[in-house]
Amino acid sequence: MGDLELHENSEYDLDTNLIITLYRKVLNTSVKRKPAIAHRDLKSKNILVKANGTCAIGDLGLAVRHEVSTDTVDIPLNNRVGTKRYMAPEVLDESMNMNHFDSFKRADVYAFGLIMWEIGRRANVGGIHDDYQLPFFDMVPSDPTIDEMRRVVCIDRKRPSVPNRWHSSHVIKTESVGGFEIIALQAMSRVMKECWYHNAAARLTALRIKKTLANLAASEILRTVA
């Protein structure tokens, strides 16, 4: 077992099951778990990848619980903050409504999109993959401050760049090997971009992400049995 960041340092064939299990462990806790929880510090280093390719989530020290009976958010009392690189815009500029559980879910969705970007970069499609990098690697230092992240994410409204190969229709038409993987990367890029919206309310919901990824996984299953 190792963390997802370590896993991403090795190239691998794109496996949508990894994304599905990642969703189930990361975002499904805010949908099905009772009481629902939001992690608040999602990053590749906090996701453990088991030998069978499934995921487990670590470091719940900042997690918040939603008490349905009172519609309140149980926020742990500590001085820790999340990892700045993965903070959503509303967390960086302190505009987030801390009294609404949906606010925390939406911040987790933003971080989930960044993790999907990390996974996609390392996917081996037709013998091609990108070097492993952290989100915003080319925009901020290795240990950015909140002010540095706020400038990039909130003021300049920048997001990680998506490699051209992820949405290259030319590859789909001319390459028989890796055709599905290209389509999967196209779908992933659409999902992650909708997770990154500056307006938190405009981001994909956890349920919408679940449906999109489930359809993608079903397409892969059909491909393998065809």
Coordinates of C-alpha atoms in Angstrom, one line a residue:
M1 CA 0.0 0.0 0.0
G2 CA 1.2 3.5 -0.8
D3 CA -0.3 7.0 -1.1
L4 CA -1.7 8.2 -4.4
E5 CA 1.1 10.7 -4.8
L6 CA 3.6 7.8 -4.7
H7 CA 1.4 5.8 -7.0
E8 CA 1.3 8.6 -9.5
N9 CA 5.1 8.7 -9.7
S10 CA 4.8 5.6 -11.8
E11 CA 3.1 5.5 -15.2
Y12 CA 0.1 3.2 -15.5
D13 CA -2.6 2.3 -17.9
L14 CA -5.7 4.4 -17.2
D15 CA -8.1 2.5 -15.0
T16 CA -11.4 4.1 -14.4
N17 CA -12.0 1.8 -11.5
L18 CA -9.3 3.8 -9.6
I19 CA -11.3 6.9 -10.2
I20 CA -14.6 5.2 -9.2
T21 CA -13.1 3.9 -5.9
L22 CA -11.6 7.2 -5.3
Y23 CA -15.0 8.8 -5.7
R24 CA -16.6 6.3 -3.3
K25 CA -14.1 6.9 -0.6
V26 CA -13.7 10.7 -1.1
L27 CA -17.1 12.1 -2.1
N28 CA -19.6 9.4 -1.3
T29 CA -19.1 10.0 2.4
S30 CA -21.0 13.3 2.0
V31 CA -23.9 11.5 0.2
K32 CA -24.5 8.1 1.9
R33 CA -22.6 8.1 5.2
K34 CA -24.7 9.0 8.3
P35 CA -23.7 11.4 9.6
A36 CA -22.3 12.8 6.4
I37 CA -18.8 14.1 6.5
A38 CA -16.6 16.4 4.4
H39 CA -12.9 15.8 4.5
R40 CA -11.5 19.4 4.2
D41 CA -7.9 18.3 3.4
L42 CA -8.2 16.2 0.3
K43 CA -4.9 15.7 -1.6
S44 CA -3.1 12.8 -3.3
K45 CA -0.9 12.2 -0.2
N46 CA -4.0 11.5 1.9
I47 CA -5.3 8.8 -0.4
L48 CA -3.9 5.3 0.1
V49 CA -3.9 3.0 -2.9
K50 CA -4.1 -0.7 -2.0
A51 CA -2.5 -3.5 -3.9
N52 CA -5.8 -4.3 -5.6
G53 CA -6.1 -0.8 -6.9
T54 CA -8.8 0.3 -4.5
C55 CA -8.4 3.4 -2.3
A56 CA -8.7 4.4 1.3
I57 CA -8.8 7.9 2.8
G58 CA -6.4 9.0 5.5
D59 CA -6.0 11.9 7.9
L60 CA -9.5 12.9 8.9
G61 CA -8.3 15.4 11.4
L62 CA -10.0 18.3 9.7
A63 CA -13.2 16.5 8.7
V64 CA -16.6 18.0 9.6
R65 CA -19.8 16.2 10.3
H66 CA -23.3 17.2 9.3
E67 CA -25.8 16.7 12.1
V68 CA -29.0 16.2 10.1
S69 CA -31.4 16.5 13.1
T70 CA -30.2 20.0 13.9
D71 CA -28.9 20.9 10.4
T72 CA -25.6 22.0 12.0
V73 CA -21.9 21.4 11.1
D74 CA -19.7 19.9 13.7
I75 CA -16.3 21.5 13.1
P76 CA -13.3 20.2 15.1
L77 CA -11.5 22.6 17.4
N78 CA -7.9 22.8 16.3
N79 CA -5.5 25.2 14.7
R80 CA -4.7 23.2 11.6
V81 CA -5.5 24.4 8.2
G82 CA -5.9 22.3 5.0
T83 CA -3.2 22.0 2.4
K84 CA -3.0 25.4 0.7
R85 CA -2.4 24.0 -2.8
Y86 CA -5.7 22.2 -2.8
M87 CA -7.8 24.9 -1.1
A88 CA -10.9 26.0 -3.0
P89 CA -11.3 29.7 -4.0
E90 CA -13.9 30.4 -1.3
V91 CA -11.5 28.9 1.4
L92 CA -8.6 31.0 0.2
D93 CA -10.5 34.3 0.1
E94 CA -12.5 33.4 3.3
S95 CA -15.9 33.9 1.6
M96 CA -17.1 30.4 2.4
N97 CA -20.2 30.0 4.5
M98 CA -19.0 27.8 7.4
N99 CA -22.6 27.3 8.7
H100 CA -23.7 25.3 5.7
F101 CA -22.5 21.7 5.2
D102 CA -22.9 22.1 1.4
S103 CA -20.1 24.6 1.5
F104 CA -17.7 22.0 2.7
K105 CA -18.9 19.4 0.2
R106 CA -18.3 21.9 -2.6
A107 CA -14.7 22.6 -1.4
D108 CA -14.1 18.8 -1.4
V109 CA -15.3 18.6 -5.0
Y110 CA -12.8 21.3 -6.0
A111 CA -10.0 19.3 -4.5
F112 CA -11.3 16.1 -6.1
G113 CA -11.0 17.8 -9.5
L114 CA -7.3 18.6 -8.8
I115 CA -6.6 14.9 -7.8
M116 CA -8.3 13.7 -11.0
W117 CA -5.9 16.0 -12.9
E118 CA -2.9 14.4 -11.1
I119 CA -4.1 10.9 -12.0
G120 CA -4.8 11.8 -15.7
R121 CA -1.3 13.2 -16.2
R122 CA 0.3 9.9 -15.3
A123 CA -2.0 7.7 -17.4
N124 CA -0.1 5.8 -20.1
V125 CA -2.1 6.2 -23.3
G126 CA -0.6 4.8 -26.4
G127 CA 2.8 4.9 -24.8
I128 CA 2.6 8.6 -23.8
H129 CA 2.3 10.0 -20.3
D130 CA 3.2 13.3 -18.6
D131 CA 5.7 13.7 -15.8
Y132 CA 4.2 13.7 -12.3
Q133 CA 3.5 17.2 -11.0
L134 CA 1.5 18.7 -8.2
P135 CA -1.4 21.0 -9.2
F136 CA -0.2 24.6 -9.9
F137 CA 3.4 23.3 -10.0
D138 CA 4.3 25.9 -12.7
M139 CA 2.5 28.8 -10.9
V140 CA 3.5 28.7 -7.3
P141 CA 6.5 27.5 -5.2
S142 CA 6.8 24.1 -3.7
D143 CA 5.3 25.3 -0.4
P144 CA 3.0 28.2 -1.4
T145 CA 1.5 30.6 1.1
I146 CA -2.2 31.3 1.2
D147 CA -1.5 34.7 -0.3
E148 CA 0.3 33.1 -3.3
M149 CA -2.5 30.6 -3.8
R150 CA -5.1 33.3 -3.5
R151 CA -3.5 35.4 -6.2
V152 CA -3.3 32.5 -8.6
V153 CA -6.7 30.9 -7.9
C154 CA -8.9 33.8 -6.8
I155 CA -7.5 36.9 -8.5
D156 CA -6.0 35.5 -11.7
R157 CA -8.5 32.6 -11.7
K158 CA -6.0 30.1 -13.1
R159 CA -6.3 26.4 -13.0
P160 CA -4.0 23.5 -14.0
S161 CA -3.5 23.2 -17.7
V162 CA -5.0 20.2 -19.5
P163 CA -2.6 18.5 -21.9
N164 CA -3.8 18.6 -25.6
R165 CA -3.6 14.8 -25.8
W166 CA -6.6 14.5 -23.4
H167 CA -9.0 15.9 -26.0
S168 CA -7.3 15.0 -29.3
S169 CA -10.0 13.8 -31.7
H170 CA -7.2 13.1 -34.2
V171 CA -5.8 10.3 -31.9
I172 CA -9.2 8.7 -31.6
K173 CA -9.6 8.5 -35.3
T174 CA -6.2 7.2 -36.1
E175 CA -5.1 5.1 -33.2
S176 CA -6.7 1.8 -32.5
V177 CA -4.6 1.3 -29.3
G178 CA -5.6 3.6 -26.4
G179 CA -8.8 4.8 -28.1
F180 CA -10.9 4.2 -25.0
E181 CA -8.3 5.8 -22.8
I182 CA -8.4 9.0 -24.8
I183 CA -12.2 9.1 -24.6
A184 CA -11.8 8.5 -20.8
L185 CA -9.4 11.4 -20.5
Q186 CA -11.8 13.6 -22.4
A187 CA -14.6 12.8 -20.0
M188 CA -12.3 13.2 -17.0
S189 CA -11.2 16.6 -18.3
R190 CA -14.8 17.8 -18.6
V191 CA -15.5 16.6 -15.0
M192 CA -12.5 18.1 -13.4
K193 CA -13.1 21.5 -15.1
E194 CA -16.6 21.5 -13.7
C195 CA -15.2 20.8 -10.3
W196 CA -12.9 23.8 -10.6
Y197 CA -15.5 26.5 -11.1
H198 CA -14.8 29.7 -9.1
N199 CA -18.5 29.8 -8.1
A200 CA -18.9 26.9 -5.7
A201 CA -22.6 26.6 -6.4
A202 CA -21.9 26.0 -10.1
R203 CA -19.6 23.0 -9.5
L204 CA -20.7 19.4 -10.1
T205 CA -22.5 17.7 -7.2
A206 CA -21.1 14.5 -5.8
L207 CA -24.1 12.7 -7.3
R208 CA -23.5 14.1 -10.8
I209 CA -19.9 13.0 -10.6
K210 CA -21.0 9.6 -9.5
K211 CA -23.3 9.2 -12.5
T212 CA -20.7 10.4 -15.0
L213 CA -18.0 8.1 -13.7
A214 CA -20.4 5.2 -13.5
N215 CA -21.3 5.7 -17.2
L216 CA -17.6 5.8 -18.1
A217 CA -16.8 2.6 -16.2
A218 CA -19.8 0.9 -17.9
S219 CA -18.3 1.9 -21.3
E220 CA -15.0 0.3 -20.3
I221 CA -16.7 -2.9 -19.3
L222 CA -18.6 -3.1 -22.6
R223 CA -15.3 -2.6 -24.4
T224 CA -13.6 -5.5 -22.6
V225 CA -16.4 -7.9 -23.4
A226 CA -17.1 -6.9 -26.9

